[in-house]
Coordinates of C-alpha atoms in Angstrom, one line a residue:
M24 CA -162.8 100.9 30.8
A25 CA -160.1 100.4 33.0
A26 CA -157.5 103.1 33.9
D27 CA -154.6 100.9 32.6
D28 CA -156.3 100.6 29.0
K29 CA -156.7 104.2 28.4
A30 CA -154.5 105.3 25.4
P31 CA -151.9 108.0 26.0
M32 CA -153.1 111.5 25.1
E33 CA -151.6 113.3 22.0
G34 CA -148.5 115.2 22.7
S35 CA -147.7 113.1 25.9
P36 CA -144.6 110.9 25.7
A37 CA -145.2 107.2 25.7
S38 CA -144.2 105.2 28.8
D39 CA -141.3 103.1 27.2
E40 CA -139.8 106.3 25.5
T41 CA -137.0 108.1 27.1
V42 CA -137.2 111.9 27.3
V43 CA -134.3 113.5 25.7
E44 CA -132.9 116.6 27.3
K45 CA -131.6 119.3 24.9
E46 CA -128.1 120.2 25.7
S47 CA -127.4 123.9 26.1
L48 CA -124.5 126.0 24.5
F49 CA -122.3 125.9 27.6
S50 CA -122.7 122.1 28.1
R51 CA -121.7 121.8 24.3
L52 CA -118.8 123.9 24.7
G53 CA -117.8 121.9 28.0
S54 CA -118.2 118.6 26.2
F55 CA -115.8 119.9 23.3
W56 CA -113.2 121.1 25.5
N57 CA -113.1 117.9 27.6
R58 CA -113.4 115.4 24.9
A59 CA -110.2 113.3 24.2
P60 CA -108.6 114.0 20.9
Q61 CA -109.1 111.7 17.9
E62 CA -106.9 110.3 15.5
N63 CA -108.9 111.9 12.4
D64 CA -109.1 115.4 14.1
T65 CA -107.7 118.2 12.0
V66 CA -104.8 120.5 13.3
S67 CA -106.1 123.2 15.5
L68 CA -104.4 126.1 17.3
F69 CA -106.4 125.3 20.3
S70 CA -104.9 122.7 22.6
P71 CA -107.3 120.1 23.9
V72 CA -107.2 119.1 27.6
S73 CA -107.0 115.6 28.8
Q74 CA -109.8 113.2 29.5
G75 CA -109.8 114.0 33.3
Q76 CA -111.2 111.2 35.4
L77 CA -111.9 109.1 32.4
S78 CA -108.2 109.1 31.3
P79 CA -106.6 105.7 31.0
I80 CA -103.3 107.5 32.1
T81 CA -103.0 107.1 35.9
D82 CA -101.5 109.7 38.1
E83 CA -98.5 107.8 38.9
M84 CA -97.5 107.4 35.2
V85 CA -97.7 111.3 35.0
E86 CA -95.9 112.0 38.2
K87 CA -93.1 109.4 37.1
F88 CA -92.5 111.2 33.8
I89 CA -92.4 114.5 35.2
A90 CA -89.9 113.3 37.9
N91 CA -87.6 112.1 35.0
E92 CA -87.7 115.3 32.9
T93 CA -85.4 118.1 33.4
G94 CA -86.2 121.8 32.8
L95 CA -84.4 121.8 29.5
D96 CA -86.6 119.3 28.3
R97 CA -89.6 121.3 29.2
L98 CA -88.2 124.1 27.2
K99 CA -87.6 121.9 24.0
V100 CA -91.2 120.8 24.2
M101 CA -92.4 124.5 24.5
Y102 CA -90.3 125.5 21.3
S103 CA -91.2 122.6 19.4
I104 CA -94.3 121.7 17.0
D105 CA -97.0 119.7 18.3
P106 CA -98.1 117.2 15.8
Y107 CA -101.8 117.5 16.9
T108 CA -102.1 121.3 17.6
G109 CA -99.3 122.8 15.7
L110 CA -98.2 124.7 18.7
S111 CA -97.1 123.4 22.2
A112 CA -99.4 124.1 25.1
D113 CA -97.0 126.5 26.5
M114 CA -96.6 128.6 23.4
H115 CA -100.4 128.7 23.1
N116 CA -100.5 130.1 26.5
V117 CA -98.4 132.9 25.3
L118 CA -100.1 133.7 22.1
S119 CA -103.7 133.4 23.4
I120 CA -102.7 136.6 25.5
A121 CA -100.3 138.5 23.2
G122 CA -102.5 138.2 20.2
P123 CA -105.5 140.1 21.6
V124 CA -103.3 142.5 23.4
T125 CA -101.7 143.5 20.1
F126 CA -104.8 143.6 18.1
F127 CA -106.7 145.7 20.7
S128 CA -103.9 148.0 21.3
G129 CA -103.7 149.0 17.5
I130 CA -107.4 149.6 17.6
I131 CA -107.5 151.7 20.6
I132 CA -104.5 154.0 19.6
A133 CA -105.9 154.3 16.1
G134 CA -109.3 155.4 17.4
L135 CA -107.4 158.0 19.9
R136 CA -105.6 159.3 16.7
Y137 CA -108.7 160.0 14.7
P138 CA -109.5 163.6 16.0
R139 CA -105.7 164.6 15.6
A140 CA -105.6 163.0 12.3
K141 CA -108.7 165.0 11.1
E142 CA -107.4 168.2 12.3
E143 CA -103.9 167.8 10.8
F144 CA -105.7 167.3 7.5
L145 CA -107.8 170.4 7.8
R146 CA -104.7 172.3 8.3
S147 CA -102.5 170.7 5.8
S148 CA -102.3 172.0 2.0
E149 CA -104.1 169.0 0.9
R150 CA -107.2 170.4 2.2
G151 CA -107.1 172.8 -0.8
L152 CA -107.5 170.0 -3.2
V153 CA -110.7 169.1 -1.6
K154 CA -111.9 172.6 -1.2
F155 CA -111.6 173.4 -4.9
Q156 CA -113.3 170.1 -6.2
R157 CA -116.6 171.8 -6.3
Q158 CA -117.5 170.1 -9.4
N159 CA -117.1 166.6 -8.0
L160 CA -117.7 166.6 -4.4
R161 CA -117.7 162.8 -4.2
I162 CA -114.2 162.5 -5.4
A163 CA -113.2 165.2 -3.0
R164 CA -114.7 163.6 0.1
R165 CA -113.5 160.3 -0.8
Y166 CA -109.9 161.8 -1.1
K167 CA -110.3 163.2 2.5
Y168 CA -111.6 160.2 4.1
D169 CA -108.9 157.9 2.3
T170 CA -106.1 160.1 3.7
I171 CA -107.3 160.1 7.2
L172 CA -108.0 156.5 7.0
L173 CA -104.4 155.7 5.7
D174 CA -103.0 157.7 8.7
L175 CA -105.1 155.7 11.1
F176 CA -104.1 152.3 9.5
R177 CA -100.5 153.6 9.8
T178 CA -100.9 154.6 13.5
G179 CA -102.6 151.6 14.5
F180 CA -99.9 149.3 12.9
K181 CA -97.1 151.0 14.6
A182 CA -98.8 150.9 18.0
A183 CA -99.7 147.2 17.4
F184 CA -96.1 146.4 16.6
K185 CA -94.7 148.4 19.5
F186 CA -97.1 147.3 22.1
G187 CA -97.4 143.8 20.8
G188 CA -93.8 143.3 20.8
F189 CA -93.3 144.7 24.2
F190 CA -96.1 142.5 26.0
T191 CA -95.3 139.4 23.8
C192 CA -91.6 139.7 25.1
I193 CA -92.8 139.9 28.8
F194 CA -95.0 136.7 28.2
M195 CA -92.4 134.7 26.5
V196 CA -89.7 135.5 29.1
N197 CA -92.2 134.6 32.0
Q198 CA -93.3 131.4 30.1
S199 CA -90.0 130.4 29.7
L200 CA -88.8 130.8 33.2
A201 CA -92.1 129.2 34.6
T202 CA -91.7 126.1 32.0
Y203 CA -88.2 125.8 33.0
N204 CA -88.7 125.7 36.7
N205 CA -92.2 124.3 36.5
K206 CA -93.8 126.8 38.8
S207 CA -95.5 130.2 38.5
S208 CA -94.0 133.3 40.1
P209 CA -94.6 137.1 39.9
L210 CA -90.9 137.4 39.7
Y211 CA -91.0 136.0 36.2
Y212 CA -93.3 138.8 35.1
G213 CA -91.0 141.3 36.6
A214 CA -88.1 139.5 34.7
G215 CA -90.0 139.8 31.4
G216 CA -90.6 143.6 32.2
V217 CA -87.0 144.2 32.7
V218 CA -86.1 142.5 29.4
A219 CA -88.9 144.1 27.3
G220 CA -88.3 147.7 29.0
A221 CA -84.5 147.4 28.3
L222 CA -85.2 146.2 24.6
N223 CA -87.7 149.0 24.1
K224 CA -85.1 151.7 24.7
F225 CA -82.1 150.1 23.2
A226 CA -81.6 152.9 20.8
D227 CA -81.6 155.8 23.3
G228 CA -78.7 154.5 25.3
V229 CA -77.6 152.7 28.4
R230 CA -79.3 155.1 30.8
A231 CA -82.6 154.8 28.9
M232 CA -82.5 150.9 29.0
A233 CA -81.8 151.0 32.7
A234 CA -84.8 153.4 33.3
G235 CA -87.2 151.6 31.0
G236 CA -86.1 148.2 32.3
T237 CA -86.7 149.4 36.0
I238 CA -90.1 150.9 35.3
A239 CA -91.3 148.0 33.3
G240 CA -90.0 145.5 35.7
L241 CA -91.9 147.3 38.4
L242 CA -95.1 147.2 36.2
G243 CA -94.6 143.5 35.5
L244 CA -94.4 142.7 39.3
V245 CA -97.7 144.3 39.9
Y246 CA -99.4 142.5 37.1
G247 CA -97.6 139.4 37.9
G248 CA -98.8 139.5 41.6
A249 CA -102.3 140.0 40.5
F250 CA -102.3 137.3 38.0
Y251 CA -100.6 134.8 40.4
I252 CA -103.5 135.4 42.9
F253 CA -105.9 134.6 40.0
Q254 CA -104.1 131.4 39.1
N255 CA -104.0 130.1 42.6
Q256 CA -107.7 130.9 43.0
F257 CA -108.7 129.0 40.0
N258 CA -105.8 126.3 40.1
M259 CA -104.2 127.5 37.0
T260 CA -100.5 127.5 38.1
Q261 CA -97.8 126.3 35.8
D262 CA -97.3 122.9 37.8
Q263 CA -100.9 122.0 37.4
F264 CA -101.1 123.2 33.9
H265 CA -98.0 121.2 33.0
W266 CA -99.3 118.1 34.9
E267 CA -102.3 118.3 32.6
D268 CA -100.5 118.8 29.5
V269 CA -98.2 115.8 30.2
R270 CA -101.4 113.5 30.7
R271 CA -103.0 114.7 27.4
R272 CA -99.7 114.2 25.6
L273 CA -99.4 110.7 27.1
E274 CA -102.9 109.9 26.2
V275 CA -102.4 111.0 22.5
G276 CA -99.1 109.3 22.5
F277 CA -96.8 112.1 21.3
I278 CA -94.4 111.3 24.2
Q279 CA -91.9 108.9 23.3
P280 CA -90.7 106.6 25.9
T281 CA -87.4 106.8 27.6
K282 CA -84.5 104.3 26.9
T283 CA -85.2 102.6 30.2
E284 CA -88.8 102.3 29.3
K285 CA -88.1 101.1 25.8
K286 CA -85.7 98.3 27.4
D287 CA -88.6 97.3 29.7
I288 CA -91.0 97.0 26.9
K289 CA -88.6 94.9 25.0
E290 CA -88.1 92.6 27.8
E291 CA -91.8 92.2 28.3
K292 CA -92.3 91.3 24.7
S293 CA -89.5 88.7 24.8
S294 CA -90.9 87.0 27.8

């Protein structure tokens, strides 16, 4: 029997069959984030990126749109509702950082509070109610842990509200200034720290507001400088982020043409 007439062995792929490679988890995530938004997609809090090199929108179209917009126009887009994602890309930038900071600050402060809450309960008069419930230890222990847990929830909520509001104010001021000027700068984090620190000490008087604003502003400068280096290293500055967001919105068709563009379109249709 000739070598060409031999049948393929069991388990070996046929010559005319293409071998399909399985996609890994990271490649699937990459294809999800880099795909173009479709018309039948549901509303999502995550802002999808543009199609990249496969985008039908040219670089000249994006640069022309950015050249014609003003800082006030960018601010209006930031605080408006995106019909596809629900939130603008700039606002999603703020909440994607402020949300985890608020959540984890409440958990960390509540965890640090637990030994103190347990000690205060043992010293309080309510311990006597647990101590004399010999006939039903289950209810007594449940009352003890419910009291401590309620204290932890109260402490965690206050900490999350305080720290979350403080950092959200910093991020909002920074993002508003960066969006208006279409560039990133450590000074914007310093300005956000000044505003957040002053508002945090509003009830304590002018001196306390000045001191709080100064300290928070210095901390904002330190954090802003480190984060600005990180942004430059990975090409994530505000002007690059806004450029990609404009191309994405042009692809989806959310950006309405200007009056001159509408006039040109009408002239082309009439001709």
